[in-house]
PDB file of C-alpha atoms in Angstrom:
ATOM      1  CA  MET A  21     -24.914 -61.042 -34.875  1.00 56.00           C
ATOM      2  CA  ARG A  22     -23.706 -63.305 -32.108  1.00 57.00           C
ATOM      3  CA  ALA A  23     -20.436 -63.949 -34.001  1.00 55.00           C
ATOM      4  CA  VAL A  24     -19.868 -60.166 -34.256  1.00 50.00           C
ATOM      5  CA  TRP A  25     -20.210 -59.770 -30.492  1.00 49.00           C
ATOM      6  CA  ILE A  26     -17.865 -62.659 -29.822  1.00 51.00           C
ATOM      7  CA  SER A  27     -15.324 -61.202 -32.257  1.00 53.00           C
ATOM      8  CA  LEU A  28     -15.670 -57.783 -30.645  1.00 47.00           C
ATOM      9  CA  LEU A  29     -15.149 -59.234 -27.173  1.00 47.00           C
ATOM     10  CA  LEU A  30     -12.062 -61.117 -28.350  1.00 50.00           C
ATOM     11  CA  VAL A  31     -10.565 -57.970 -29.877  1.00 50.00           C
ATOM     12  CA  VAL A  32     -11.264 -55.940 -26.733  1.00 50.00           C
ATOM     13  CA  GLY A  33      -9.859 -58.745 -24.570  1.00 53.00           C
ATOM     14  CA  LEU A  34      -6.686 -58.979 -26.633  1.00 49.00           C
ATOM     15  CA  ALA A  35      -6.260 -55.208 -26.619  1.00 51.00           C
ATOM     16  CA  ALA A  36      -6.573 -55.166 -22.830  1.00 52.00           C
ATOM     17  CA  CYS A  37      -3.862 -57.816 -22.546  1.00 53.00           C
ATOM     18  CA  GLN A  38      -1.491 -55.796 -24.685  1.00 50.00           C
ATOM     19  CA  SER A  39      -2.037 -52.407 -23.055  1.00 52.00           C
ATOM     20  CA  SER A  40       0.358 -52.842 -20.136  1.00 55.00           C
ATOM     21  CA  PRO A  41       2.859 -50.000 -19.919  1.00 59.00           C
ATOM     22  CA  PRO A  42       6.454 -50.646 -20.930  1.00 64.00           C
ATOM     23  CA  PRO A  43       8.889 -51.257 -18.066  1.00 67.00           C
ATOM     24  CA  ALA A  44      10.433 -48.113 -16.615  1.00 77.00           C
ATOM     25  CA  THR A  45      13.994 -47.255 -17.504  1.00 88.00           C
ATOM     26  CA  TYR A  46      16.245 -45.807 -14.864  1.00 94.00           C
ATOM     27  CA  PRO A  47      19.186 -43.489 -15.408  1.00 94.00           C
ATOM     28  CA  GLN A  48      22.676 -44.601 -14.473  1.00 95.00           C
ATOM     29  CA  ILE A  49      23.716 -43.336 -11.049  1.00 95.00           C
ATOM     30  CA  THR A  50      26.665 -41.003 -11.488  1.00 95.00           C
ATOM     31  CA  TYR A  51      28.894 -38.776  -9.374  1.00 96.00           C
ATOM     32  CA  LEU A  52      29.410 -36.082 -12.007  1.00 95.00           C
ATOM     33  CA  ASN A  53      27.850 -33.435  -9.764  1.00 94.00           C
ATOM     34  CA  LYS A  54      30.726 -33.837  -7.270  1.00 95.00           C
ATOM     35  CA  GLN A  55      34.137 -32.179  -7.352  1.00 96.00           C
ATOM     36  CA  PRO A  56      36.785 -34.511  -8.873  1.00 97.00           C
ATOM     37  CA  ILE A  57      39.677 -35.709  -6.693  1.00 97.00           C
ATOM     38  CA  ALA A  58      43.016 -35.187  -8.444  1.00 97.00           C
ATOM     39  CA  LEU A  59      45.596 -37.900  -7.735  1.00 97.00           C
ATOM     40  CA  ASP A  60      49.348 -37.782  -8.313  1.00 94.00           C
ATOM     41  CA  VAL A  61      49.330 -40.829 -10.619  1.00 95.00           C
ATOM     42  CA  ALA A  62      49.581 -41.281 -14.374  1.00 96.00           C
ATOM     43  CA  ARG A  63      46.818 -43.891 -14.656  1.00 96.00           C
ATOM     44  CA  ILE A  64      43.690 -45.077 -12.852  1.00 97.00           C
ATOM     45  CA  ASP A  65      42.572 -48.688 -13.263  1.00 97.00           C
ATOM     46  CA  VAL A  66      39.144 -49.961 -12.226  1.00 98.00           C
ATOM     47  CA  VAL A  67      38.626 -53.589 -11.188  1.00 98.00           C
ATOM     48  CA  VAL A  68      35.295 -55.203 -10.291  1.00 97.00           C
ATOM     49  CA  ALA A  69      36.275 -58.070  -8.002  1.00 98.00           C
ATOM     50  CA  TYR A  70      32.774 -58.717  -6.664  1.00 97.00           C
ATOM     51  CA  GLN A  71      30.961 -61.518  -8.477  1.00 96.00           C
ATOM     52  CA  PRO A  72      27.252 -61.743  -7.652  1.00 95.00           C
ATOM     53  CA  PRO A  73      26.007 -65.287  -6.971  1.00 95.00           C
ATOM     54  CA  LEU A  74      22.902 -64.661  -9.141  1.00 93.00           C
ATOM     55  CA  LYS A  75      20.641 -66.622  -6.798  1.00 95.00           C
ATOM     56  CA  ALA A  76      18.572 -66.108  -3.672  1.00 93.00           C
ATOM     57  CA  PRO A  77      18.894 -64.628  -1.182  1.00 96.00           C
ATOM     58  CA  ASN A  78      21.005 -62.209  -3.269  1.00 96.00           C
ATOM     59  CA  VAL A  79      18.981 -59.856  -5.482  1.00 95.00           C
ATOM     60  CA  GLU A  80      21.572 -57.323  -6.730  1.00 95.00           C
ATOM     61  CA  HIS A  81      21.192 -58.818 -10.208  1.00 93.00           C
ATOM     62  CA  ARG A  82      17.514 -57.756 -10.135  1.00 92.00           C
ATOM     63  CA  LEU A  83      18.221 -54.083  -9.436  1.00 93.00           C
ATOM     64  CA  PRO A  84      17.192 -51.713 -12.245  1.00 94.00           C
ATOM     65  CA  VAL A  85      20.814 -50.483 -12.550  1.00 95.00           C
ATOM     66  CA  SER A  86      23.924 -52.590 -11.914  1.00 95.00           C
ATOM     67  CA  LEU A  87      25.210 -51.851  -8.413  1.00 96.00           C
ATOM     68  CA  SER A  88      28.753 -53.025  -9.290  1.00 97.00           C
ATOM     69  CA  ASP A  89      28.798 -50.644 -12.267  1.00 97.00           C
ATOM     70  CA  THR A  90      27.522 -47.806 -10.077  1.00 97.00           C
ATOM     71  CA  ILE A  91      30.340 -48.305  -7.579  1.00 97.00           C
ATOM     72  CA  ALA A  92      32.958 -48.665 -10.346  1.00 97.00           C
ATOM     73  CA  ARG A  93      31.653 -45.433 -11.872  1.00 97.00           C
ATOM     74  CA  TRP A  94      32.767 -43.618  -8.705  1.00 97.00           C
ATOM     75  CA  ALA A  95      36.376 -43.971  -9.845  1.00 97.00           C
ATOM     76  CA  THR A  96      35.738 -42.759 -13.383  1.00 97.00           C
ATOM     77  CA  ASP A  97      33.554 -39.843 -12.262  1.00 97.00           C
ATOM     78  CA  ARG A  98      35.425 -38.713  -9.145  1.00 97.00           C
ATOM     79  CA  LEU A  99      39.104 -39.538  -9.697  1.00 98.00           C
ATOM     80  CA  ARG A 100      41.505 -37.725 -12.051  1.00 98.00           C
ATOM     81  CA  ALA A 101      45.065 -38.821 -12.845  1.00 97.00           C
ATOM     82  CA  VAL A 102      47.232 -35.666 -12.880  1.00 97.00           C
ATOM     83  CA  GLY A 103      50.697 -37.126 -12.226  1.00 94.00           C
ATOM     84  CA  SER A 104      53.458 -38.320 -14.509  1.00 92.00           C
ATOM     85  CA  SER A 105      53.984 -41.774 -12.986  1.00 92.00           C
ATOM     86  CA  GLY A 106      52.297 -44.372 -10.825  1.00 93.00           C
ATOM     87  CA  THR A 107      48.979 -46.137 -10.857  1.00 95.00           C
ATOM     88  CA  ALA A 108      45.834 -45.931  -8.776  1.00 96.00           C
ATOM     89  CA  THR A 109      43.758 -49.110  -8.705  1.00 96.00           C
ATOM     90  CA  PHE A 110      40.130 -48.822  -7.637  1.00 98.00           C
ATOM     91  CA  THR A 111      38.577 -52.187  -6.749  1.00 98.00           C
ATOM     92  CA  VAL A 112      34.904 -52.914  -6.132  1.00 98.00           C
ATOM     93  CA  LEU A 113      35.046 -55.409  -3.260  1.00 98.00           C
ATOM     94  CA  ASP A 114      31.350 -55.806  -2.506  1.00 98.00           C
ATOM     95  CA  ALA A 115      28.089 -54.771  -4.161  1.00 97.00           C
ATOM     96  CA  SER A 116      25.640 -57.183  -2.587  1.00 97.00           C
ATOM     97  CA  VAL A 117      21.965 -56.920  -1.767  1.00 97.00           C
ATOM     98  CA  ILE A 118      20.198 -59.691   0.126  1.00 97.00           C
ATOM     99  CA  GLU A 119      16.425 -59.969   0.369  1.00 95.00           C
ATOM    100  CA  GLN A 120      14.816 -61.637   3.364  1.00 95.00           C
ATOM    101  CA  GLU A 121      11.107 -62.430   3.411  1.00 91.00           C
ATOM    102  CA  LEU A 122       9.257 -61.206   6.490  1.00 88.00           C
ATOM    103  CA  GLU A 123       6.212 -62.760   8.093  1.00 83.00           C
ATOM    104  CA  THR A 124       2.960 -60.971   7.294  1.00 72.00           C
ATOM    105  CA  ARG A 125      -0.349 -61.138   9.129  1.00 68.00           C
ATOM    106  CA  LYS A 126      -3.033 -63.428   7.747  1.00 74.00           C
ATOM    107  CA  GLY A 127      -6.808 -63.424   7.962  1.00 66.00           C
ATOM    108  CA  LEU A 128      -8.934 -60.329   8.574  1.00 62.00           C
ATOM    109  CA  THR A 129      -6.073 -58.513  10.305  1.00 59.00           C
ATOM    110  CA  GLY A 130      -3.906 -59.108   7.274  1.00 53.00           C
ATOM    111  CA  LEU A 131      -6.620 -57.769   4.967  1.00 60.00           C
ATOM    112  CA  ILE A 132      -6.949 -54.432   6.757  1.00 64.00           C
ATOM    113  CA  ASN A 133      -3.248 -53.870   7.448  1.00 68.00           C
ATOM    114  CA  THR A 134      -0.289 -53.486   5.140  1.00 71.00           C
ATOM    115  CA  ASP A 135       2.748 -55.267   6.507  1.00 77.00           C
ATOM    116  CA  GLN A 136       6.365 -55.108   5.450  1.00 78.00           C
ATOM    117  CA  ALA A 137       6.870 -58.238   3.353  1.00 84.00           C
ATOM    118  CA  ALA A 138      10.623 -58.169   2.778  1.00 90.00           C
ATOM    119  CA  ARG A 139      13.836 -56.659   4.108  1.00 94.00           C
ATOM    120  CA  LEU A 140      16.727 -55.594   1.870  1.00 96.00           C
ATOM    121  CA  LYS A 141      20.243 -55.615   3.299  1.00 97.00           C
ATOM    122  CA  GLY A 142      22.838 -54.005   1.074  1.00 97.00           C
ATOM    123  CA  ARG A 143      26.577 -53.614   1.413  1.00 97.00           C
ATOM    124  CA  VAL A 144      29.041 -51.873  -0.868  1.00 97.00           C
ATOM    125  CA  ALA A 145      32.797 -51.714  -0.371  1.00 98.00           C
ATOM    126  CA  ALA A 146      35.732 -50.449  -2.382  1.00 98.00           C
ATOM    127  CA  ARG A 147      39.500 -50.089  -2.094  1.00 97.00           C
ATOM    128  CA  LEU A 148      41.775 -47.502  -3.686  1.00 97.00           C
ATOM    129  CA  GLU A 149      45.465 -48.413  -3.898  1.00 96.00           C
ATOM    130  CA  ILE A 150      48.245 -46.089  -5.005  1.00 96.00           C
ATOM    131  CA  ASP A 151      51.508 -47.456  -6.358  1.00 93.00           C
ATOM    132  CA  GLN A 152      54.081 -44.899  -7.461  1.00 86.00           C
ATOM    133  CA  GLY A 153      56.325 -47.674  -8.827  1.00 80.00           C
ATOM    134  CA  GLY A 154      60.100 -47.900  -8.718  1.00 74.00           C
ATOM    135  CA  GLY A 155      60.182 -48.267  -4.956  1.00 69.00           C
ATOM    136  CA  LEU A 156      58.361 -44.972  -4.371  1.00 72.00           C
ATOM    137  CA  ALA A 157      55.502 -44.446  -1.945  1.00 69.00           C
ATOM    138  CA  THR A 158      52.406 -46.618  -1.880  1.00 89.00           C
ATOM    139  CA  GLY A 159      49.191 -46.460   0.078  1.00 93.00           C
ATOM    140  CA  PHE A 160      45.591 -47.633   0.204  1.00 95.00           C
ATOM    141  CA  ALA A 161      42.221 -46.660   1.545  1.00 96.00           C
ATOM    142  CA  GLU A 162      39.076 -48.758   1.970  1.00 97.00           C
ATOM    143  CA  ALA A 163      35.518 -47.702   2.592  1.00 97.00           C
ATOM    144  CA  ASN A 164      32.164 -49.402   2.866  1.00 97.00           C
ATOM    145  CA  ALA A 165      28.538 -48.538   3.384  1.00 97.00           C
ATOM    146  CA  SER A 166      25.534 -50.623   4.291  1.00 97.00           C
ATOM    147  CA  ARG A 167      21.839 -50.006   4.362  1.00 97.00           C
ATOM    148  CA  ILE A 168      18.635 -51.800   5.371  1.00 96.00           C
ATOM    149  CA  GLN A 169      15.206 -51.130   3.856  1.00 94.00           C
ATOM    150  CA  THR A 170      11.858 -52.881   4.100  1.00 93.00           C
ATOM    151  CA  ILE A 171       9.390 -53.395   1.272  1.00 90.00           C
ATOM    152  CA  ALA A 172       5.635 -53.267   1.833  1.00 90.00           C
ATOM    153  CA  GLU A 173       3.443 -56.142   0.739  1.00 88.00           C
ATOM    154  CA  GLY A 174       1.169 -55.775  -2.248  1.00 86.00           C
ATOM    155  CA  ILE A 175       3.258 -53.350  -4.278  1.00 89.00           C
ATOM    156  CA  THR A 176       3.513 -53.645  -8.040  1.00 92.00           C
ATOM    157  CA  LEU A 177       6.663 -54.723  -9.868  1.00 90.00           C
ATOM    158  CA  ALA A 178       7.167 -51.121 -11.013  1.00 92.00           C
ATOM    159  CA  GLU A 179       6.902 -49.867  -7.421  1.00 92.00           C
ATOM    160  CA  ARG A 180       9.356 -52.571  -6.346  1.00 92.00           C
ATOM    161  CA  ASP A 181      11.848 -51.414  -8.986  1.00 94.00           C
ATOM    162  CA  ASP A 182      11.458 -47.858  -7.657  1.00 94.00           C
ATOM    163  CA  VAL A 183      12.258 -49.087  -4.131  1.00 94.00           C
ATOM    164  CA  PHE A 184      15.304 -50.987  -5.439  1.00 95.00           C
ATOM    165  CA  TYR A 185      16.548 -47.935  -7.358  1.00 96.00           C
ATOM    166  CA  ARG A 186      16.162 -45.511  -4.425  1.00 96.00           C
ATOM    167  CA  PHE A 187      17.862 -48.070  -2.159  1.00 96.00           C
ATOM    168  CA  GLU A 188      20.809 -48.368  -4.557  1.00 96.00           C
ATOM    169  CA  GLU A 189      21.017 -44.599  -5.016  1.00 96.00           C
ATOM    170  CA  ALA A 190      21.143 -44.046  -1.240  1.00 96.00           C
ATOM    171  CA  MET A 191      23.913 -46.657  -0.815  1.00 96.00           C
ATOM    172  CA  ALA A 192      25.913 -45.044  -3.624  1.00 96.00           C
ATOM    173  CA  LYS A 193      25.664 -41.643  -1.892  1.00 96.00           C
ATOM    174  CA  ASP A 194      26.705 -43.188   1.429  1.00 97.00           C
ATOM    175  CA  LEU A 195      29.753 -44.813  -0.158  1.00 96.00           C
ATOM    176  CA  ASP A 196      30.669 -41.589  -1.955  1.00 97.00           C
ATOM    177  CA  ARG A 197      30.847 -39.724   1.381  1.00 97.00           C
ATOM    178  CA  GLU A 198      32.879 -42.509   2.999  1.00 97.00           C
ATOM    179  CA  LEU A 199      35.294 -42.875   0.076  1.00 97.00           C
ATOM    180  CA  GLU A 200      35.985 -39.166  -0.219  1.00 96.00           C
ATOM    181  CA  ALA A 201      36.690 -38.870   3.509  1.00 97.00           C
ATOM    182  CA  VAL A 202      38.978 -41.919   3.684  1.00 97.00           C
ATOM    183  CA  VAL A 203      40.871 -41.016   0.477  1.00 96.00           C
ATOM    184  CA  ARG A 204      41.601 -37.519   1.809  1.00 96.00           C
ATOM    185  CA  GLU A 205      42.588 -38.931   5.214  1.00 96.00           C
ATOM    186  CA  LYS A 206      44.632 -42.012   4.243  1.00 95.00           C
ATOM    187  CA  LEU A 207      45.936 -40.933   0.823  1.00 95.00           C
ATOM    188  CA  GLY A 208      46.260 -37.194   1.407  1.00 93.00           C
ATOM    189  CA  ALA A 209      49.906 -37.247   0.265  1.00 92.00           C
ATOM    190  CA  PHE A 210      48.715 -38.298  -3.211  1.00 94.00           C
ATOM    191  CA  VAL A 211      45.814 -35.836  -3.517  1.00 95.00           C
ATOM    192  CA  ARG A 212      46.606 -32.686  -5.517  1.00 92.00           C
TER     193      ARG A 212
END
């Protein structure tokens, strides 16, 4: 009888270890809900110049969705080539997120209070260059956005991923506003 109980406890223990939920999947951040910007060029190239260092304090490689890909997607979702010549080159210059640990309270005060344990500092930047070729007009526009967010101590990994995703989504929206404004202002002659 004792062996049955031990076997039962082992089975229950193993089942408990294997019952953790699968990691959440997050949708790609897109700009498809925004009006496209038509450019008087025949082709649009996208270049990702930013190379993440893949080590602390940078954490962009730990985001649930690639920040570089999200920024590059702006060009494919928002820009349309409607001309017969020339090239627009969209370059992702920065897509960095740095995490800084913050000091939290210890002892009894730390037990009854929830402190902010980390600070995220993100920066995204992009450049759009127009080259009509053959000695015709050229131009460029650059935009950037930055954001700071704190993360509370004691959150789960899933909650942390949610914070990362919302942080990235907010930066992408900020950059979208900046890019649209600067493209219309600086490259208005090429917008159709």
